[in-house]
CSV table of C-alpha atoms and ligand atoms in Angstrom, one decimal:
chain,number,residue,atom,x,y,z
A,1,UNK,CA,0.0,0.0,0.0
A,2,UNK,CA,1.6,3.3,-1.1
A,3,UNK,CA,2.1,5.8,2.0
A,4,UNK,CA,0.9,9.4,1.5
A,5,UNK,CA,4.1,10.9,0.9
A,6,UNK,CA,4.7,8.6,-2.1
A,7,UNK,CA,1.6,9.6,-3.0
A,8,UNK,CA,2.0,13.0,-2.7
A,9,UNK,CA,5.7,12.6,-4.3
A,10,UNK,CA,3.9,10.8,-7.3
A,11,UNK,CA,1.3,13.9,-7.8
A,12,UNK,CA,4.5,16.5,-7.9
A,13,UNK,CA,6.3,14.0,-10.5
A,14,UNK,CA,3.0,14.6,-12.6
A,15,UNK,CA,2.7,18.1,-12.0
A,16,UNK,CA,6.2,18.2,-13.9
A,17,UNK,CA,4.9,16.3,-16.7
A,18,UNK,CA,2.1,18.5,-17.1
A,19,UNK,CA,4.1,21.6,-17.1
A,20,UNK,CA,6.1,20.0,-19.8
A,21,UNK,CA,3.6,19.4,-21.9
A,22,UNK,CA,2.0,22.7,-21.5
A,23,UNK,CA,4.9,24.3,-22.7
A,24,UNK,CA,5.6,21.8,-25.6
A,25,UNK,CA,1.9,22.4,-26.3
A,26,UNK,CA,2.1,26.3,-26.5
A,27,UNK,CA,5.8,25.8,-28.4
A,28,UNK,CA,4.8,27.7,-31.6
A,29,UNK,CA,8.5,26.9,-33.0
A,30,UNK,CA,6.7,23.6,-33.5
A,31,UNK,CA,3.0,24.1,-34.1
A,32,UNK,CA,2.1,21.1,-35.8
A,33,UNK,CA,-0.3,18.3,-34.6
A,34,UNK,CA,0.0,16.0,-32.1
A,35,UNK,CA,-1.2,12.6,-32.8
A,36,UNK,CA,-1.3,10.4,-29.7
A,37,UNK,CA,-0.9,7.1,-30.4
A,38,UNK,CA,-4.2,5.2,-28.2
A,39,UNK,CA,-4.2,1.3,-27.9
A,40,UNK,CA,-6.2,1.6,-24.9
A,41,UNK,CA,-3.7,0.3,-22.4
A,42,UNK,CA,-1.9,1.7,-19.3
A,43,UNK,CA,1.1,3.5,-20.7
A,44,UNK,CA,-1.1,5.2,-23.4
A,45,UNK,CA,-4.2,5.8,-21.1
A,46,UNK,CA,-2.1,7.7,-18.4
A,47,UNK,CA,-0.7,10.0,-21.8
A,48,UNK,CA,-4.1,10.6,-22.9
A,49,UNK,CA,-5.0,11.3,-19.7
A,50,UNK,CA,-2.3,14.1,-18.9
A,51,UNK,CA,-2.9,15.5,-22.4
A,52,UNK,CA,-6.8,15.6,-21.8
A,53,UNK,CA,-5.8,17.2,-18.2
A,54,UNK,CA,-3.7,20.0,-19.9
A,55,UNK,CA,-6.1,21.0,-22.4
A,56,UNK,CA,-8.9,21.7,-19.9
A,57,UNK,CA,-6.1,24.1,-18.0
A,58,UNK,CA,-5.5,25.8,-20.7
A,59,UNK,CA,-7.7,28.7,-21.8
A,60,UNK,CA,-10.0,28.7,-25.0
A,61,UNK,CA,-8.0,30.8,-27.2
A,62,UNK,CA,-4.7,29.0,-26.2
A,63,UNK,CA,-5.9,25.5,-27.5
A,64,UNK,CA,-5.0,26.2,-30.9
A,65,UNK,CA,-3.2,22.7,-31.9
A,66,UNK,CA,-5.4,19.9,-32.9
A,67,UNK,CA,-4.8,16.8,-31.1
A,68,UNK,CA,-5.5,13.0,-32.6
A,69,UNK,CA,-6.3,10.1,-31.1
A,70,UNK,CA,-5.3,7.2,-33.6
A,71,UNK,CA,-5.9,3.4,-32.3
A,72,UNK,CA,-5.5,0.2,-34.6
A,73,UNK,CA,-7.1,-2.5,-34.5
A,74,UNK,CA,-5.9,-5.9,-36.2
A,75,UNK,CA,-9.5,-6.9,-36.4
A,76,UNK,CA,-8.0,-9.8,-34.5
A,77,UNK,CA,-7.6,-8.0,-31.5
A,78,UNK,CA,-8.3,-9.7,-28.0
A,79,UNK,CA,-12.2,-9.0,-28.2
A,80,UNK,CA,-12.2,-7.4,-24.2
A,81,UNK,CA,-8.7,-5.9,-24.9
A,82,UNK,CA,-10.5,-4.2,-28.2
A,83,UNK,CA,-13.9,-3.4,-26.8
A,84,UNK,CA,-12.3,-1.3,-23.6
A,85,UNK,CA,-10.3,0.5,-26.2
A,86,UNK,CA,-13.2,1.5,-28.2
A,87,UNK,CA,-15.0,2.2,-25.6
A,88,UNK,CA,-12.7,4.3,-24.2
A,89,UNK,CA,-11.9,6.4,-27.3
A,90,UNK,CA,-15.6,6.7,-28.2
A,91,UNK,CA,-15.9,8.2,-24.6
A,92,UNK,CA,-12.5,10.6,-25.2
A,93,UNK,CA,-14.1,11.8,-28.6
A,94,UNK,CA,-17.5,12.4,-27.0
A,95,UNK,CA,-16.3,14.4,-23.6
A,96,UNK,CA,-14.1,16.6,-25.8
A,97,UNK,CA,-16.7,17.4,-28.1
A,98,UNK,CA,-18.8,18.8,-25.4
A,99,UNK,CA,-15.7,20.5,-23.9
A,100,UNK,CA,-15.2,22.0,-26.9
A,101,UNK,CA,-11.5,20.7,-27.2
A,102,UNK,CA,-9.2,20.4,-30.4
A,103,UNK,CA,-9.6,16.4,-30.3
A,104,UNK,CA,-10.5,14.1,-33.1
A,105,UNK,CA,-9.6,10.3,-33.6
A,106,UNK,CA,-9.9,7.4,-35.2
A,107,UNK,CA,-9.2,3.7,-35.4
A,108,UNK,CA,-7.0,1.7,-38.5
A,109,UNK,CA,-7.7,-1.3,-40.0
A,110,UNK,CA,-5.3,-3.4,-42.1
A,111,UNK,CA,-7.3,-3.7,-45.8
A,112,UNK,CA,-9.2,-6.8,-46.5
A,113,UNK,CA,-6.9,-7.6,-48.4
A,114,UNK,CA,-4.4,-8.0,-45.9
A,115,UNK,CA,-6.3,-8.9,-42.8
A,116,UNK,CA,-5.2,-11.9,-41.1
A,117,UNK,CA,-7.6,-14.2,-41.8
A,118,UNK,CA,-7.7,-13.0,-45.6
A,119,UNK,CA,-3.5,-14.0,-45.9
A,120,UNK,CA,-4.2,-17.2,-43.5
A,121,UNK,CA,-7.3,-18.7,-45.1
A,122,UNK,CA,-7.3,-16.9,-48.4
A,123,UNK,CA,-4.3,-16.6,-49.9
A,124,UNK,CA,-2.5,-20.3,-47.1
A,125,UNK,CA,-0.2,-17.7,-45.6
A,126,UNK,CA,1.0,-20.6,-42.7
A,127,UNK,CA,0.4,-19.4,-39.4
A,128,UNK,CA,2.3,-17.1,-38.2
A,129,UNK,CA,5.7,-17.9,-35.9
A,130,UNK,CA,9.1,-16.5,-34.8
A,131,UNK,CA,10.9,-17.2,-38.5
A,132,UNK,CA,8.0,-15.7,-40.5
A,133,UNK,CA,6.2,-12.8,-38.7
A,134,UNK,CA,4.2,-11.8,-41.8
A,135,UNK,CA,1.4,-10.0,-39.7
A,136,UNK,CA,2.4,-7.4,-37.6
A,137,UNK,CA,3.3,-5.5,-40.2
A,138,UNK,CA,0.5,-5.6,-42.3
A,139,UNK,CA,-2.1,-5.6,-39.4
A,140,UNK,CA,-0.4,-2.7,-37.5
A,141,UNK,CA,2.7,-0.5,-38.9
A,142,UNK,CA,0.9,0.3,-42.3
A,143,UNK,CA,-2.7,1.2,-41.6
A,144,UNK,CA,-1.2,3.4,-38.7
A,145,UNK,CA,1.8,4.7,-40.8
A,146,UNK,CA,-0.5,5.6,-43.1
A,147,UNK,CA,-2.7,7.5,-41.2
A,148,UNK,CA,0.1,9.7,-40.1
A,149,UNK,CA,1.7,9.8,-43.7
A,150,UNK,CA,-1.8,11.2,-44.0
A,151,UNK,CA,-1.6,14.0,-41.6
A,152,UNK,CA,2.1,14.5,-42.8
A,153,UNK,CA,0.6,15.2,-46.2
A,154,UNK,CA,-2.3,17.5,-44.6
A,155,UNK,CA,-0.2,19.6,-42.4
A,156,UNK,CA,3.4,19.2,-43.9
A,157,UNK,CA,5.0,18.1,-40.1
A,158,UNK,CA,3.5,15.9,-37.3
A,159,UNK,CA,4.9,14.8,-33.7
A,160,UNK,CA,3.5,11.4,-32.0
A,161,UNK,CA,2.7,11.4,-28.3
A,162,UNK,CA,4.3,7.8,-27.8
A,163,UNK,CA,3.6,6.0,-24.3
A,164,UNK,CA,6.9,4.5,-24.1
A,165,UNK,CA,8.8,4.4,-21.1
A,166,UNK,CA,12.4,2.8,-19.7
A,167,UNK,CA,11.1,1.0,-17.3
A,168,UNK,CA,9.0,-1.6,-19.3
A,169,UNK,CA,12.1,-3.5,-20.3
A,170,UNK,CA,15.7,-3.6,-20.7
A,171,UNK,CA,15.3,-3.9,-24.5
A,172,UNK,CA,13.0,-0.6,-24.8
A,173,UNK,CA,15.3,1.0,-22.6
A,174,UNK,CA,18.1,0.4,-25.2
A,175,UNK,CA,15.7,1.4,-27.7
A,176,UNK,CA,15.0,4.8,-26.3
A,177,UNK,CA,18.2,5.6,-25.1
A,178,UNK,CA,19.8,4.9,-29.0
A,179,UNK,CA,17.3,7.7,-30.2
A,180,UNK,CA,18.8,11.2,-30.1
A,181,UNK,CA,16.5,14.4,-29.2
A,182,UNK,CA,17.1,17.2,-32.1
A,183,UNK,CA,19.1,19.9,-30.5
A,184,UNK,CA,17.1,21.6,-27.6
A,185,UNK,CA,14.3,19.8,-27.7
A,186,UNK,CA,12.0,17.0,-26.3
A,187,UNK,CA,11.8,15.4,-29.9
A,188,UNK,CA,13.1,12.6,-31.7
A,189,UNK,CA,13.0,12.3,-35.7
A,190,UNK,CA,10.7,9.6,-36.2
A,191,UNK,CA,13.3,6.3,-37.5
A,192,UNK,CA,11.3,6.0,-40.8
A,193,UNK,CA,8.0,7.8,-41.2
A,194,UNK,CA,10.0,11.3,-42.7
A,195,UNK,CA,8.6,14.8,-41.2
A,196,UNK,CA,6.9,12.7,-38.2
A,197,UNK,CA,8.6,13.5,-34.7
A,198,UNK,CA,8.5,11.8,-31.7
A,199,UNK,CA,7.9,13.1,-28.1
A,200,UNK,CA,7.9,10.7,-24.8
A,201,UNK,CA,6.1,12.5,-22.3
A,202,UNK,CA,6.0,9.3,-19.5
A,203,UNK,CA,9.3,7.9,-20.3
A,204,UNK,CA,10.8,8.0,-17.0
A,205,UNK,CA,8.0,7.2,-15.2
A,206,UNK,CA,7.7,3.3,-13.8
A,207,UNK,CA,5.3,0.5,-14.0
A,208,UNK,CA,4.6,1.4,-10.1
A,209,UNK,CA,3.9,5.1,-10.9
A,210,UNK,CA,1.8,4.6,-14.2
A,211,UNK,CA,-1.0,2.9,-11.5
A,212,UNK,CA,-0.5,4.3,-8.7
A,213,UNK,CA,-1.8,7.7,-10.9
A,214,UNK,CA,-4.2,5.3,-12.5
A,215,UNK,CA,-5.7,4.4,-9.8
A,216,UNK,CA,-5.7,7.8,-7.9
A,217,UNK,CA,-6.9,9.7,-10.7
A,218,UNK,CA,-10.1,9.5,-12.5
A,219,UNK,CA,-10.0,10.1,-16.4
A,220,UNK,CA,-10.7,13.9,-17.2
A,221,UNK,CA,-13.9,12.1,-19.8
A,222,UNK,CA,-15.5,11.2,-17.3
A,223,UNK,CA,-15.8,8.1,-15.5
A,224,UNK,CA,-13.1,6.1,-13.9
A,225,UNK,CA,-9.6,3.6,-14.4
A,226,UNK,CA,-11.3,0.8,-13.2
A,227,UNK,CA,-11.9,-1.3,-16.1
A,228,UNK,CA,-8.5,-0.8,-17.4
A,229,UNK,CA,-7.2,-2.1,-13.9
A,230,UNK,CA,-9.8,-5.0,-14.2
A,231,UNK,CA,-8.4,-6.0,-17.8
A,232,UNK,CA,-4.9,-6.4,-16.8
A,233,UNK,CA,-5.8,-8.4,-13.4
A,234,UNK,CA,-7.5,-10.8,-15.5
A,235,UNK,CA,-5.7,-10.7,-18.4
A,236,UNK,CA,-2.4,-11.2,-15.8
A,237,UNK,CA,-0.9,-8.2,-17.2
A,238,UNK,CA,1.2,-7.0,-19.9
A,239,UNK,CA,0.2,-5.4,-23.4
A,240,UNK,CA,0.8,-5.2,-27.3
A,241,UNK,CA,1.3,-1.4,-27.3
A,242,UNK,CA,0.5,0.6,-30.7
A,243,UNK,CA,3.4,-0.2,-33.0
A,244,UNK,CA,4.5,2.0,-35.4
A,245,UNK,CA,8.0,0.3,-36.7
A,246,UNK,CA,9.8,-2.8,-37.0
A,247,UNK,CA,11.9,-1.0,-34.0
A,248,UNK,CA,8.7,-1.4,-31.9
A,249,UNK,CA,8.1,-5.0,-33.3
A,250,UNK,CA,10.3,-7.5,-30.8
A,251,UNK,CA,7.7,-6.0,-28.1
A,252,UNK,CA,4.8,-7.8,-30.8
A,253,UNK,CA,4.2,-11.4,-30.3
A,254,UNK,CA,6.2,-12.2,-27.7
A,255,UNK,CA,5.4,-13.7,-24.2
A,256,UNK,CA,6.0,-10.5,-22.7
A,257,UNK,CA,3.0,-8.7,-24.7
A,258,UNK,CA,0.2,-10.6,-23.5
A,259,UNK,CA,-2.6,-7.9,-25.2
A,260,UNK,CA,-1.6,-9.1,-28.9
A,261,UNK,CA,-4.3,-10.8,-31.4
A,262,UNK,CA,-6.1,-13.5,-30.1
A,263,UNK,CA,-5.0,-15.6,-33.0
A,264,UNK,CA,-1.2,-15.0,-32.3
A,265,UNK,CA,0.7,-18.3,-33.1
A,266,UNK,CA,3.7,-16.3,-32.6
A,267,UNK,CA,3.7,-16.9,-28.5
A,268,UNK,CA,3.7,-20.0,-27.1
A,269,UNK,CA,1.0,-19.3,-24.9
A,270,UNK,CA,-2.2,-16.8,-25.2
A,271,UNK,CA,-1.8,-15.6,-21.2
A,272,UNK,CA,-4.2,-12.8,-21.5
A,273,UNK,CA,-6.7,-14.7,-23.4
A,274,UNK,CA,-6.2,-18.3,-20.7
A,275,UNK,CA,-6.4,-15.7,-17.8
A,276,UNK,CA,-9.8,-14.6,-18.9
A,277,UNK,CA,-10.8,-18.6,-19.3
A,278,UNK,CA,-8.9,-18.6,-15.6
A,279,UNK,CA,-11.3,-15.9,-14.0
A,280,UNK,CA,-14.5,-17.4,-15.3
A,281,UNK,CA,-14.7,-15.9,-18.6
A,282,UNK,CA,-15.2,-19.3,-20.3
A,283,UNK,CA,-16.4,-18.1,-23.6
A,284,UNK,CA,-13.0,-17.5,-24.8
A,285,UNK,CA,-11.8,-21.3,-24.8
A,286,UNK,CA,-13.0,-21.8,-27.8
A,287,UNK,CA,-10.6,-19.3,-29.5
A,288,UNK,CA,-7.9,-20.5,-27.3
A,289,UNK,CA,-8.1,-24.1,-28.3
A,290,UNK,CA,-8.9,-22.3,-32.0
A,291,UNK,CA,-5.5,-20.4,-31.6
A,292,UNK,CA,-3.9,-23.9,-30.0
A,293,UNK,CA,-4.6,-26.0,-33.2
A,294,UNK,CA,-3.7,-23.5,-35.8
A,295,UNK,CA,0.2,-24.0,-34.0
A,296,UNK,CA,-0.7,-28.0,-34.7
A,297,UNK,CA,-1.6,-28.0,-38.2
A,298,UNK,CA,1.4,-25.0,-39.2
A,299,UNK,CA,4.0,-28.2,-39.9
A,300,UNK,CA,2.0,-30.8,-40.9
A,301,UNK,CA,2.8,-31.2,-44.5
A,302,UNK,CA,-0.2,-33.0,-45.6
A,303,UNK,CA,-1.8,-29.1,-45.2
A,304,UNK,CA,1.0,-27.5,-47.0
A,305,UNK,CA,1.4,-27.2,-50.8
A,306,UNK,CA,4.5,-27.7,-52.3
A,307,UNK,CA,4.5,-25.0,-54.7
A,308,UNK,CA,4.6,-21.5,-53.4
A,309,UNK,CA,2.1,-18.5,-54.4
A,310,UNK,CA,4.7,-17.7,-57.4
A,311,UNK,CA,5.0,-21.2,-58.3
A,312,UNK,CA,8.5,-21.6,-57.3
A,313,UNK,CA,9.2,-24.8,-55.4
A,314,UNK,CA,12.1,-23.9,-52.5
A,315,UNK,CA,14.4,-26.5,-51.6
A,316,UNK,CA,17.2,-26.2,-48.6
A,317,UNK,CA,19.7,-28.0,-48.0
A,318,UNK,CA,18.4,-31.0,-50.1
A,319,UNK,CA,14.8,-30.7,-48.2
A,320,UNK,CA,11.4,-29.6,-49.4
A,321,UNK,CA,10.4,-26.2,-47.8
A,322,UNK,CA,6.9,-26.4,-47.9
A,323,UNK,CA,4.6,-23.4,-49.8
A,324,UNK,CA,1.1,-21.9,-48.4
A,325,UNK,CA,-2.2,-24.1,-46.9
A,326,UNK,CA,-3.5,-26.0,-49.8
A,327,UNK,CA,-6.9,-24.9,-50.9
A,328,UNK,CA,-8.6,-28.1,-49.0
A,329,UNK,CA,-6.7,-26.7,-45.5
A,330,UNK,CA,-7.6,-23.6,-45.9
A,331,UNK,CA,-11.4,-24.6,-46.5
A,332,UNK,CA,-11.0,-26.9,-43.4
A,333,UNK,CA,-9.6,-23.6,-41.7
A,334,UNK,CA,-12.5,-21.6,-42.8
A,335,UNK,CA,-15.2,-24.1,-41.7
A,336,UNK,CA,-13.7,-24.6,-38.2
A,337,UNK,CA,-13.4,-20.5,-37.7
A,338,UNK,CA,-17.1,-20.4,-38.3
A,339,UNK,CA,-17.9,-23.2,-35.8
A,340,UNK,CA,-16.3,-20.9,-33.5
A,341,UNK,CA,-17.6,-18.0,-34.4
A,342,UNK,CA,-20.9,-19.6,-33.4
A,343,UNK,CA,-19.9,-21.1,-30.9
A,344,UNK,CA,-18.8,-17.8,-29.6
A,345,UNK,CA,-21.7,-15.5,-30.6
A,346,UNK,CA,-19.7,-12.9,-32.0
A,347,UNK,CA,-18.1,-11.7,-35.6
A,348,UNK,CA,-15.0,-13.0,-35.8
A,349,UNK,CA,-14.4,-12.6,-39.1
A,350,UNK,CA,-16.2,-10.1,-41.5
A,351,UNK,CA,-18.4,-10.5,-44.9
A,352,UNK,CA,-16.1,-8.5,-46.8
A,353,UNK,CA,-12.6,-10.7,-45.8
A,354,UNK,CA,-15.2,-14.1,-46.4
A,355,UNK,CA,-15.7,-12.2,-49.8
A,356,UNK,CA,-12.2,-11.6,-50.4
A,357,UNK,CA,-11.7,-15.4,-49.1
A,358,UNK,CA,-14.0,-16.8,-51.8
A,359,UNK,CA,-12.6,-15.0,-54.6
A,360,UNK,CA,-8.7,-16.0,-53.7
A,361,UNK,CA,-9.5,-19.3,-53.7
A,362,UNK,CA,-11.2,-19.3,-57.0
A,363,UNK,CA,-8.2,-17.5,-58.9
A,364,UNK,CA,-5.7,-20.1,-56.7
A,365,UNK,CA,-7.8,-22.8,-58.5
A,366,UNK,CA,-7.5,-21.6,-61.9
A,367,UNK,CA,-3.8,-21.0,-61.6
A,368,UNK,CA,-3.1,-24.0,-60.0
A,369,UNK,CA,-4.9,-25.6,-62.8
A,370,UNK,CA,-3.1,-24.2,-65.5
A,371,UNK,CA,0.0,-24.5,-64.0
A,372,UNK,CA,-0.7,-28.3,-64.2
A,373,UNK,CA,-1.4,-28.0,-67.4
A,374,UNK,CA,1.9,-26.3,-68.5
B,401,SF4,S1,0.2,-10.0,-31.8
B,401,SF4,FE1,1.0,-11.8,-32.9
B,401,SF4,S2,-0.4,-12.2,-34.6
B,401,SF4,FE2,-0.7,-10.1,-33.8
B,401,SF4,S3,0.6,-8.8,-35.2
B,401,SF4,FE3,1.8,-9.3,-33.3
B,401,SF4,S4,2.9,-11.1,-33.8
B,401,SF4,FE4,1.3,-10.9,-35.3
């Protein structure tokens, strides 16, 4: 139990931060947007928070930069992990509409053609692992890199409010610490989207800190933290934060970001997903034993083809490497995902990918057919 003086210690530590960002805010030697990066979790909750906090002190006339809110959303998120998020966004956009502050937002998608379940069952992408990570970033760096390219376009310069902080591992630690701050300033050049900077308003703060504020400190929308401190007891903490570069990536799909897609075959286990199943929330096993015997059938070669998309067949070191799902696996895919998507009682996979499904595997046919023929 945190005394009062840590408390009070905590509250000055923010204070700072608030400060920090109000002058970064009035800065007008950098007036360009600020797009914070939103996937609903701690570390980006407690930024939205302060920034949400700083507008209100500020007066009308002073709160001349827009703000954005982006989120993504793999369309395989977690579904409770996604649903607090949108929730929580929808309530952001709807308090700062009334408050009259300079907030929009929105959430990207990856395009149906590149949606999970439109590589994996339509086109036999194998499930993804450790060797062949061919998701994260289709599902989260472009549809968020694009938005910002976007904004880049619309207002010529943007800097991301990024939730990052030392503390959450030695490896983002490193990371942080290898990015230089342009001279005088609390910025970083973004590593690849060009004319996009980066600003780390929590970055010293600890895991500790983050919910100790959380928890002390009701949301400036309206409401409270709760919720969000329910999710990560039962989900037995950890998250899949918003990534916006391969330099983000190691934290995606690994067994320390337990808030990744419910699908992920790159982890070994699904924790946040079995300690949802742990506290009661038995609905989810069938995804998790969904998720379980996608890893099963990645290897078995009687699913795989042996040519690949291109129609190269890829030997190493004297041994087959096996292409995509044949057609037949990636019908038997299909047919199971809908069992559980009944089973479950909730889309799991949309009309449009199911189109996008249909019509792969009808041009896979034909070309597999006239390759035969050749
Ligand atoms: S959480 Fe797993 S499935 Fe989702 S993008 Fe990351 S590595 Fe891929």
């Amino acid at each position: 139990m945190s005394s009062v003086v840590d408390v009070i210690n905590i509250q000055t530590d923010f204070n700072a931060i608030r400060e920090e960002l109000i002058d970064e805010y009035l800065d007008q030697s950098q007036n360009f947007p600020w797009i914070v990066t939103f996937s609903g979790g701690k570390d980006s909750t407690l930024v939205a928070h302060l920034v949400f906090d700083i507008l209100l002190e500020l007066p009308p006339n002073l709160r001349t930069r827009q703000i954005y809110f982006v989120s993504n959303d793999t369309l395989v998120e977690s579904p409770l992990v996604v649903s607090h998020m949108k929730k929580t966004l929808a309530q952001i956009l709807k308090s700062a509409k009334i408050l009259k502050l300079p907030i929009d937002g929105e959430i990207t998608t990856p395009k149906v053609s590149e949606t999970f379940w439109s590589l994996l069952i339509g086109k036999g992408y194998p499930s993804p692992n450790r060797g062949m990570r061919w998701c994260t970033d289709r599902l989260k760096i472009q549809p968020t890199s694009q938005y910002i390219l976007n904004k880049v376009s619309e207002h010529g310069e943007v800097i991301l409010l990024l939730g990052v902080r030392k503390d959450e591992s030695t490896t983002r630690k490193a990371s942080i610490e290898s990015h230089q701050n342009l001279e005088n300033s609390n910025l970083t050049p973004h590593t690849s989207l060009k004319n996009a900077y980066v600003y780390r308003p929590i970055v010293d703060i600890s895991t500790d800190e983050v919910w100790e504020f959380l928890v002390f400190n009701n949301p400036p929308w309206g409401g409270s933290h709760r919720d969000l401190v329910q999710l990560y007891r039962d989900a037995k903490g950890g998250e899949c934060p918003l990534i916006l570069s391969e330099d983000d990536a190691p934290s995606c799909g690994t067994n320390s970001s337990r808030f990744g897609c419910w699908t992920c075959t790159v982890v070994t286990k699904d924790k946040s997903l079995q300690g949802f199943v742990d506290v009661g929330k038995t609905e989810f096993q069938p995804l998790l034993d969904f998720r379980d015997w996608l890893v099963e059938i990645r290897n078995d070669e009687k699913y795989r083809q042996y040519r690949r998309r291109n129609g190269q067949i890829t030997m190493k070191n004297g041994k087959l490497i096996p292409g995509p799902f044949t057609i037949e696996a990636r019908q038997m895919i299909f047919e199971r995902l809908m069992q559980v998507q009944d089973e479950f009682g909730e889309e799991l996979i949309s009309p449009a990918e199911i189109e996008f499904i249909k019509r792969t595997w009808a041009e896979d046919v034909i070309e597999n057919f006239e390759r035969s023929k050749a």
